C-alpha positions as semicolon CSV with decimal commas, in nm:
position;residue;x (nm);y (nm);z (nm)
1;M;-0,016;-0,014;-0,010
2;P;0,136;0,372;-0,048
3;D;0,265;0,519;0,238
4;T;-0,004;0,777;0,261
5;V;-0,365;0,656;0,189
6;I;-0,600;0,933;0,079
7;P;-0,963;0,876;0,123
8;P;-1,171;0,866;-0,202
9;V;-1,364;1,170;-0,262
10;I;-1,710;1,098;-0,295
11;P;-2,006;1,350;-0,342
12;T;-2,218;1,308;-0,016
13;T;-2,508;1,511;-0,121
14;P;-2,850;1,306;0,000
15;V;-3,161;1,188;-0,176
16;T;-3,427;1,429;-0,053
17;P;-3,790;1,337;-0,033
18;A;-3,845;1,561;-0,326
19;L;-3,567;1,380;-0,516
20;L;-3,699;1,050;-0,448
21;E;-4,032;1,128;-0,587
22;A;-3,873;1,273;-0,891
23;L;-3,716;0,920;-0,933
24;R;-4,033;0,752;-0,905
25;A;-4,167;0,983;-1,158
26;I;-3,947;0,843;-1,406
27;V;-3,910;0,488;-1,332
28;G;-4,237;0,417;-1,136
29;D;-4,292;0,202;-0,809
30;K;-4,125;-0,123;-0,965
31;G;-3,798;0,088;-1,049
32;L;-3,747;0,156;-0,684
33;I;-3,599;-0,040;-0,387
34;Q;-3,611;0,149;-0,060
35;D;-3,630;-0,110;0,211
36;E;-3,319;-0,222;0,359
37;P;-3,358;-0,641;0,297
38;G;-3,432;-0,541;-0,079
39;K;-3,140;-0,318;-0,111
40;Q;-2,905;-0,555;0,064
41;P;-2,778;-0,757;-0,255
42;F;-2,703;-0,462;-0,446
43;V;-2,475;-0,275;-0,189
44;T;-2,295;-0,632;-0,079
45;D;-2,058;-0,728;-0,335
46;W;-2,039;-1,095;-0,477
47;R;-1,773;-1,240;-0,189
48;G;-1,972;-1,084;0,079
49;S;-1,642;-0,886;0,214
50;I;-1,752;-0,553;0,079
51;V;-2,077;-0,369;0,224
52;G;-2,184;-0,029;0,132
53;N;-2,491;0,177;0,153
54;A;-2,724;0,358;-0,076
55;A;-3,024;0,572;-0,030
56;V;-3,203;0,373;-0,279
57;V;-3,192;0,113;-0,583
58;V;-3,300;0,274;-0,886
59;R;-3,374;0,006;-1,186
60;P;-3,458;0,188;-1,497
61;A;-3,642;-0,004;-1,770
62;T;-3,529;0,180;-2,104
63;V;-3,223;0,392;-2,205
64;E;-3,454;0,693;-2,162
65;E;-3,541;0,641;-1,812
66;V;-3,147;0,608;-1,736
67;S;-3,083;0,951;-1,893
68;K;-3,372;1,093;-1,722
69;V;-3,201;0,959;-1,388
70;V;-2,877;1,035;-1,441
71;K;-2,962;1,396;-1,533
72;L;-3,164;1,422;-1,219
73;C;-2,852;1,336;-1,035
74;Y;-2,640;1,522;-1,214
75;D;-2,841;1,846;-1,166
76;N;-2,847;1,769;-0,807
77;G;-2,498;1,629;-0,737
78;I;-2,606;1,272;-0,639
79;A;-2,359;1,014;-0,656
80;I;-2,414;0,719;-0,884
81;V;-2,307;0,357;-0,846
82;P;-2,423;0,160;-1,209
83;Q;-2,453;-0,222;-1,155
84;A;-2,531;-0,480;-1,364
85;G;-2,499;-0,860;-1,237
86;N;-2,279;-0,764;-0,934
87;T;-2,054;-1,055;-0,972
88;G;-1,715;-0,870;-1,000
89;L;-1,440;-0,953;-0,747
90;M;-1,293;-0,583;-0,673
91;G;-1,591;-0,401;-0,559
92;G;-1,619;-0,153;-0,880
93;A;-2,029;-0,218;-0,827
94;T;-2,035;-0,188;-0,462
95;P;-2,105;0,153;-0,296
96;Y;-1,875;0,277;-0,042
97;P;-2,041;0,293;0,342
98;S;-2,031;0,649;0,308
99;H;-2,227;0,643;-0,009
100;T;-2,533;0,856;-0,008
101;G;-2,648;0,862;-0,324
102;I;-2,795;0,588;-0,573
103;V;-2,724;0,269;-0,698
104;L;-2,851;0,206;-1,051
105;S;-2,903;-0,120;-1,183
106;V;-2,947;-0,211;-1,553
107;G;-3,086;-0,554;-1,470
108;R;-3,452;-0,494;-1,629
109;M;-3,293;-0,371;-1,961
110;N;-3,274;-0,751;-2,078
111;K;-3,378;-0,751;-2,410
112;V;-3,196;-0,889;-2,721
113;L;-3,291;-0,633;-2,970
114;N;-3,159;-0,800;-3,299
115;V;-2,956;-1,069;-3,434
116;D;-2,790;-1,069;-3,790
117;P;-2,634;-1,404;-3,839
118;V;-2,554;-1,314;-4,174
119;G;-2,348;-1,004;-4,050
120;Y;-2,224;-1,188;-3,748
121;S;-2,363;-0,968;-3,496
122;M;-2,617;-0,923;-3,209
123;T;-2,743;-0,590;-3,041
124;V;-2,847;-0,619;-2,693
125;E;-2,924;-0,431;-2,374
126;A;-2,681;-0,425;-2,083
127;G;-2,866;-0,606;-1,854
128;C;-2,908;-0,950;-2,064
129;I;-2,742;-1,224;-1,848
130;L;-2,414;-1,343;-2,028
131;Q;-2,536;-1,721;-2,076
132;T;-2,874;-1,593;-2,215
133;L;-2,672;-1,412;-2,493
134;Q;-2,444;-1,721;-2,552
135;E;-2,775;-1,971;-2,589
136;T;-2,946;-1,706;-2,818
137;A;-2,642;-1,705;-3,047
138;A;-2,614;-2,091;-3,061
139;S;-2,970;-2,085;-3,148
140;H;-2,899;-1,899;-3,471
141;D;-2,589;-2,130;-3,516
142;R;-2,336;-1,858;-3,386
143;F;-2,125;-1,831;-3,116
144;L;-2,039;-1,563;-2,865
145;P;-1,697;-1,661;-2,733
146;L;-1,723;-1,457;-2,392
147;S;-1,716;-1,726;-2,112
148;L;-1,675;-1,665;-1,738
149;G;-1,786;-1,888;-1,428
150;A;-2,035;-1,648;-1,347
151;Q;-2,193;-1,630;-1,691
152;G;-2,531;-1,767;-1,535
153;S;-2,553;-1,435;-1,362
154;C;-2,332;-1,142;-1,489
155;M;-2,452;-0,933;-1,716
156;I;-2,322;-0,816;-2,065
157;G;-2,307;-0,422;-1,933
158;G;-2,083;-0,531;-1,647
159;N;-1,865;-0,751;-1,879
160;L;-1,805;-0,470;-2,093
161;S;-1,766;-0,226;-1,860
162;T;-1,509;-0,442;-1,679
163;N;-1,350;-0,575;-1,993
164;A;-1,400;-0,921;-1,884
165;G;-1,168;-1,179;-1,967
166;G;-1,261;-1,563;-1,933
167;V;-1,110;-1,872;-2,084
168;Q;-1,143;-1,793;-2,454
169;V;-0,939;-1,492;-2,475
170;L;-0,648;-1,680;-2,620
171;R;-0,816;-1,720;-2,959
172;Y;-1,101;-1,437;-2,945
173;G;-0,972;-1,161;-2,692
174;N;-1,114;-0,970;-2,408
175;A;-1,457;-0,821;-2,402
176;R;-1,330;-0,509;-2,570
177;N;-1,252;-0,732;-2,864
178;L;-1,606;-0,870;-2,885
179;V;-1,776;-0,504;-2,953
180;M;-1,863;-0,349;-3,255
181;G;-2,058;-0,053;-3,098
182;L;-2,206;0,075;-2,768
183;E;-2,464;0,313;-2,641
184;V;-2,372;0,504;-2,335
185;V;-2,541;0,750;-2,120
186;L;-2,301;1,006;-2,006
187;P;-2,250;1,167;-1,668
188;N;-2,463;1,470;-1,745
189;G;-2,751;1,228;-1,864
190;D;-2,675;1,277;-2,258
191;I;-2,715;0,975;-2,471
192;W;-2,427;0,864;-2,709
193;N;-2,545;0,633;-2,982
194;G;-2,241;0,464;-3,100
195;L;-2,464;0,138;-3,193
196;R;-2,295;0,087;-3,531
197;A;-2,216;-0,281;-3,646
198;L;-1,913;-0,195;-3,854
199;K;-1,558;-0,382;-3,854
200;K;-1,388;-0,046;-4,003
201;D;-1,478;0,290;-3,868
202;N;-1,165;0,518;-3,906
203;T;-1,349;0,879;-3,788
204;G;-1,155;1,020;-3,496
205;Y;-1,137;0,859;-3,172
206;D;-1,294;0,550;-3,073
207;L;-1,493;0,641;-2,822
208;K;-1,630;0,299;-2,701
209;H;-1,301;0,193;-2,584
210;L;-1,298;0,470;-2,328
211;F;-1,608;0,306;-2,154
212;M;-1,522;-0,081;-2,190
213;G;-1,269;-0,104;-1,894
214;A;-1,372;0,188;-1,730
215;E;-1,593;0,034;-1,460
216;G;-1,883;0,275;-1,481
217;T;-1,663;0,586;-1,402
218;L;-1,703;0,761;-1,714
219;G;-2,072;0,651;-1,810
220;I;-2,339;0,363;-1,823
221;I;-2,331;0,134;-2,116
222;T;-2,680;0,062;-2,221
223;K;-2,674;-0,129;-2,529
224;A;-2,379;-0,275;-2,722
225;V;-2,358;-0,445;-3,085
226;L;-2,157;-0,767;-3,034
227;K;-1,960;-0,963;-3,259
228;L;-2,042;-1,324;-3,338
229;W;-1,837;-1,649;-3,468
230;P;-1,927;-1,949;-3,643
231;A;-2,073;-2,214;-3,394
232;P;-1,802;-2,468;-3,333
233;K;-1,915;-2,810;-3,463
234;D;-1,593;-3,031;-3,353
235;V;-1,460;-3,021;-3,014
236;A;-1,206;-3,187;-2,835
237;T;-1,160;-3,124;-2,472
238;A;-0,860;-3,299;-2,263
239;W;-0,758;-3,294;-1,914
240;L;-0,363;-3,356;-1,904
241;A;-0,126;-3,444;-1,584
242;I;0,177;-3,248;-1,688
243;R;0,542;-3,251;-1,564
244;D;0,526;-2,875;-1,451
245;P;0,433;-2,503;-1,562
246;Q;0,748;-2,486;-1,813
247;A;0,608;-2,797;-1,969
248;A;0,241;-2,603;-2,005
249;I;0,392;-2,341;-2,195
250;E;0,558;-2,569;-2,423
251;I;0,265;-2,782;-2,505
252;L;0,076;-2,476;-2,578
253;S;0,317;-2,349;-2,811
254;E;0,318;-2,654;-3,015
255;A;-0,075;-2,716;-3,009
256;H;-0,122;-2,419;-3,233
257;A;0,054;-2,553;-3,527
258;A;-0,067;-2,940;-3,419
259;S;-0,436;-2,806;-3,376
260;E;-0,409;-2,592;-3,721
261;D;-0,468;-2,278;-3,520
262;N;-0,793;-2,440;-3,335
263;V;-0,645;-2,377;-2,985
264;G;-0,975;-2,221;-2,777
265;S;-0,847;-2,267;-2,412
266;C;-0,542;-2,366;-2,233
267;E;-0,620;-2,342;-1,863
268;L;-0,310;-2,427;-1,595
269;M;-0,495;-2,580;-1,267
270;S;-0,280;-2,715;-0,963
271;R;-0,339;-3,030;-0,780
272;A;-0,421;-2,826;-0,489
273;C;-0,700;-2,630;-0,658
274;T;-0,819;-2,920;-0,800
275;D;-0,872;-3,122;-0,462
276;M;-1,054;-2,798;-0,349
277;V;-1,313;-2,808;-0,613
278;L;-1,356;-3,189;-0,558
279;R;-1,390;-3,123;-0,185
280;H;-1,659;-2,828;-0,189
281;I;-1,835;-2,869;-0,536
282;P;-2,090;-3,138;-0,521
283;G;-2,118;-3,370;-0,854
284;T;-1,746;-3,324;-0,979
285;Q;-1,525;-3,593;-1,030
286;D;-1,168;-3,626;-1,077
287;P;-1,107;-3,664;-1,449
288;L;-0,766;-3,825;-1,411
289;K;-0,645;-3,971;-1,079
290;A;-0,264;-3,873;-1,143
291;D;0,015;-3,801;-0,869
292;T;0,126;-3,478;-1,037
293;P;0,117;-3,124;-0,879
294;W;-0,008;-2,981;-1,211
295;F;-0,273;-3,019;-1,467
296;L;-0,359;-2,856;-1,811
297;L;-0,747;-2,820;-1,949
298;L;-0,687;-2,796;-2,311
299;E;-0,957;-2,751;-2,566
300;W;-0,956;-2,724;-2,945
301;S;-1,247;-2,644;-3,149
302;S;-1,338;-2,592;-3,531
303;S;-1,653;-2,465;-3,708
304;R;-1,596;-2,739;-3,945
305;P;-1,786;-3,057;-3,850
306;K;-1,591;-3,372;-3,905
307;A;-1,629;-3,553;-4,212
308;D;-1,685;-3,924;-4,225
309;G;-1,374;-4,104;-4,206
310;A;-1,188;-3,782;-4,198
311;E;-0,933;-3,703;-3,884
312;G;-1,125;-3,469;-3,654
313;M;-1,013;-3,272;-3,337
314;S;-1,039;-3,570;-3,087
315;E;-0,772;-3,787;-3,358
316;K;-0,554;-3,476;-3,415
317;M;-0,522;-3,402;-3,023
318;E;-0,493;-3,770;-2,937
319;Q;-0,178;-3,796;-3,172
320;F;-0,053;-3,489;-3,046
321;L;-0,088;-3,597;-2,665
322;A;0,106;-3,906;-2,758
323;D;0,382;-3,701;-2,905
324;Q;0,390;-3,464;-2,621
325;M;0,396;-3,803;-2,372
326;E;0,686;-3,917;-2,544
327;A;0,872;-3,571;-2,521
328;G;0,805;-3,605;-2,142
329;R;0,589;-3,312;-2,092
330;V;0,247;-3,488;-2,050
331;L;0,293;-3,761;-1,819
332;D;-0,096;-3,885;-1,840
333;A;-0,423;-3,751;-2,023
334;V;-0,773;-3,805;-2,108
335;I;-0,984;-3,672;-2,366
336;A;-1,354;-3,623;-2,291
337;Q;-1,550;-3,874;-2,474
338;N;-1,904;-3,693;-2,438
339;E;-2,045;-3,355;-2,336
340;A;-2,084;-3,490;-1,958
341;Q;-1,726;-3,572;-1,915
342;S;-1,621;-3,236;-2,102
343;R;-1,851;-3,018;-1,885
344;N;-1,716;-3,202;-1,556
345;M;-1,359;-3,083;-1,683
346;W;-1,497;-2,721;-1,718
347;V;-1,699;-2,720;-1,384
348;I;-1,396;-2,795;-1,213
349;R;-1,203;-2,497;-1,377
350;E;-1,471;-2,262;-1,335
351;S;-1,567;-2,356;-0,967
352;V;-1,253;-2,266;-0,800
353;A;-1,376;-1,914;-0,664
354;P;-1,680;-2,087;-0,507
355;A;-1,463;-2,358;-0,358
356;S;-1,239;-2,148;-0,233
357;R;-1,503;-1,917;-0,052
358;A;-1,617;-2,264;0,087
359;E;-1,270;-2,339;0,214
360;G;-1,201;-2,034;0,405
361;P;-0,993;-1,694;0,393
362;G;-0,752;-1,650;0,136
363;L;-0,530;-1,421;-0,080
364;S;-0,587;-1,397;-0,478
365;Y;-0,383;-1,197;-0,720
366;D;-0,499;-1,157;-1,089
367;I;-0,183;-1,099;-1,251
368;S;-0,055;-1,112;-1,610
369;V;0,326;-1,134;-1,759
370;S;0,414;-1,263;-2,091
371;I;0,363;-1,634;-2,153
372;S;0,734;-1,745;-2,132
373;K;0,781;-1,600;-1,789
374;I;0,480;-1,761;-1,612
375;P;0,704;-2,067;-1,468
376;D;0,954;-1,813;-1,313
377;F;0,679;-1,628;-1,193
378;I;0,511;-1,884;-1,017
379;E;0,842;-2,031;-0,863
380;K;0,958;-1,677;-0,743
381;G;0,604;-1,571;-0,638
382;I;0,528;-1,855;-0,439
383;K;0,871;-1,806;-0,251
384;A;0,775;-1,407;-0,195
385;A;0,438;-1,523;0,025
386;C;0,612;-1,804;0,168
387;D;0,902;-1,583;0,283
388;V;0,617;-1,376;0,445
389;L;0,406;-1,651;0,588
390;P;0,564;-1,989;0,559
391;S;0,238;-2,185;0,642
392;I;0,033;-2,005;0,370
393;R;-0,124;-2,272;0,090
394;P;-0,043;-2,158;-0,285
395;Y;-0,339;-2,206;-0,542
396;P;-0,218;-2,117;-0,850
397;L;-0,415;-2,158;-1,168
398;G;-0,499;-1,944;-1,482
399;H;-0,562;-1,855;-1,835
400;I;-0,187;-1,944;-1,963
401;G;-0,290;-1,899;-2,307
402;D;-0,314;-1,533;-2,246
403;G;-0,057;-1,494;-1,972
404;N;-0,319;-1,439;-1,685
405;L;-0,266;-1,614;-1,384
406;H;-0,523;-1,617;-1,052
407;F;-0,209;-1,642;-0,813
408;S;-0,427;-1,743;-0,527
409;F;-0,338;-1,854;-0,167
410;M;-0,555;-1,997;0,109
411;G;-0,478;-1,895;0,448
412;P;-0,307;-2,170;0,673
413;V;-0,547;-2,412;0,820
414;G;-0,701;-2,261;1,127
415;M;-0,597;-1,901;1,041
416;D;-0,881;-1,658;1,045
417;R;-0,946;-1,356;0,828
418;Q;-0,827;-1,107;1,048
419;T;-0,501;-1,250;1,125
420;L;-0,450;-1,350;0,755
421;H;-0,513;-1,003;0,683
422;Q;-0,222;-0,884;0,887
423;Y;0,018;-1,046;0,656
424;S;-0,165;-0,924;0,315
425;P;0,014;-0,595;0,280
426;A;0,366;-0,742;0,296
427;I;0,261;-1,042;0,053
428;T;0,113;-0,809;-0,207
429;R;0,379;-0,585;-0,224
430;G;0,596;-0,897;-0,267
431;V;0,385;-1,048;-0,573
432;N;0,306;-0,713;-0,710
433;D;0,676;-0,589;-0,717
434;L;0,751;-0,925;-0,898
435;V;0,504;-0,842;-1,155
436;R;0,633;-0,513;-1,202
437;D;0,990;-0,686;-1,240
438;M;0,838;-0,891;-1,502
439;A;0,679;-0,613;-1,686
440;G;0,357;-0,736;-1,628
441;S;0,011;-0,615;-1,489
442;I;-0,137;-0,600;-1,138
443;S;-0,488;-0,669;-1,265
444;A;-0,527;-0,870;-1,571
445;E;-0,888;-0,921;-1,592
446;H;-1,066;-0,816;-1,272
447;G;-1,034;-0,457;-1,289
448;I;-0,927;-0,197;-1,001
449;G;-1,290;-0,129;-0,850
450;I;-1,226;-0,048;-0,474
451;E;-0,970;-0,307;-0,375
452;K;-0,673;-0,248;-0,607
453;I;-0,720;0,144;-0,611
454;D;-0,400;0,205;-0,395
455;E;-0,223;-0,068;-0,584
456;L;-0,282;0,119;-0,934
457;A;-0,139;0,456;-0,739
458;H;0,144;0,268;-0,670
459;Y;0,248;0,107;-0,970
460;R;0,122;0,336;-1,247
461;S;0,316;0,621;-1,382
462;K;0,225;0,999;-1,300
463;I;0,172;1,063;-1,640
464;E;-0,053;0,748;-1,681
465;L;-0,289;0,836;-1,348
466;D;-0,289;1,222;-1,451
467;T;-0,392;1,109;-1,815
468;M;-0,676;0,920;-1,667
469;R;-0,759;1,177;-1,424
470;S;-0,795;1,439;-1,688
471;I;-1,034;1,209;-1,908
472;K;-1,242;1,137;-1,576
473;R;-1,296;1,536;-1,521
474;A;-1,381;1,587;-1,860
475;L;-1,658;1,356;-1,888
476;D;-1,754;1,376;-1,529
477;P;-1,651;1,713;-1,383
478;K;-1,882;1,664;-1,090
479;N;-1,747;1,324;-0,999
480;I;-2,079;1,161;-0,946
481;M;-2,025;0,869;-1,176
482;N;-1,884;0,575;-0,953
483;P;-1,694;0,787;-0,776
484;G;-1,382;0,675;-0,560
485;K;-1,338;0,390;-0,787
486;I;-1,010;0,314;-0,991
487;L;-0,881;0,660;-0,922
488;R;-0,876;0,883;-0,631
489;L;-0,933;1,220;-0,732
């Protein structure tokens, strides 16, 4: 943490009875939540570790209602915390305890407005559940590649506001790479309509990229035009017992050519992570009872269906894995023979977060370094944490295909959260200094929010921070839009 912690600047103008009635006139009774039990899910983060406050939760049903609500707040200096599915891990969608304004939830804006399978695009509202959009694309024989563990409850507006990553980034890129156009309500209530389904638009600044990854600090995303791809027709999923992380990146390097550029996902799992999921998540089964500390979840997919008698993805992967076993990188492997086996592998990977919550208090670092540096980072990062607290339990895993590690630790058995928290600053400094020394990022896909605001201030240069503040002040001069997130003004 920085030597001097400056409290965030948050407007504290209260929501008066008159303002409450003005909000009611805009969104109606069903668009307001005022009772404390009703507000609780909106002011508490997904992990239950941050609990804030709000005078009222406002749930507009249209962009026009969003615009009117924001304009009313702008005119009266009322702070707004925009929120979608509230599944973030950095507190970006959670109000501070000192927040006296509103939470604006986009959950009622949940329509798929248009699907263009010929043009490979889909226009949607911000409150659409990600899994619903995946299923909608699939019903048109198309594929939306954004895939996260929280996809059953997270919403696309939040996915784009945090530039979400997930397990398909290796092949398709982060959320910002999946967007052609946006509609955004600016902090003064103006509606910017950038809903253009264009792959080429070289007309000045590309404004949509300002709002993706800004975590609601520059405006509220209300609609998006998403890119679609051909639906996968031939998929091979395998669970590999591997020699070590160095073997993992070598396997990935050779898989690109062997799969004919069809690698969709490459996920590193430690034995400790796998065992934790098997302990806490009912119905999961160990895909491979191998005595090794490291596993790899590898998936190849092609939009071309396997022809009769032709070699498909599974056959190509089987030969590839045989070659990797001969090279000593793969110790054992199993290729999923059906959808249930494949789903079990993915449930293990996607259930690490809920399993870790059940396991007890822990620390997690969402970092990225260049892929070739991952093995060195894992070794040195674990040492840095153990130098501070020798009995801490490492649980590393991650999307190694894009250099992103969820570098996680569980507290020593029996240690409570408060005691573990005393060690957190020294461990965080050791891990993040290593990230800096390896020219990496202290937040690869989870964002900054509340949790990493001081770390961002510590590691980003003055020029970068000043430029961000200039953009924030230009678009949000009254600092009402998600104040105190990402930056301390």
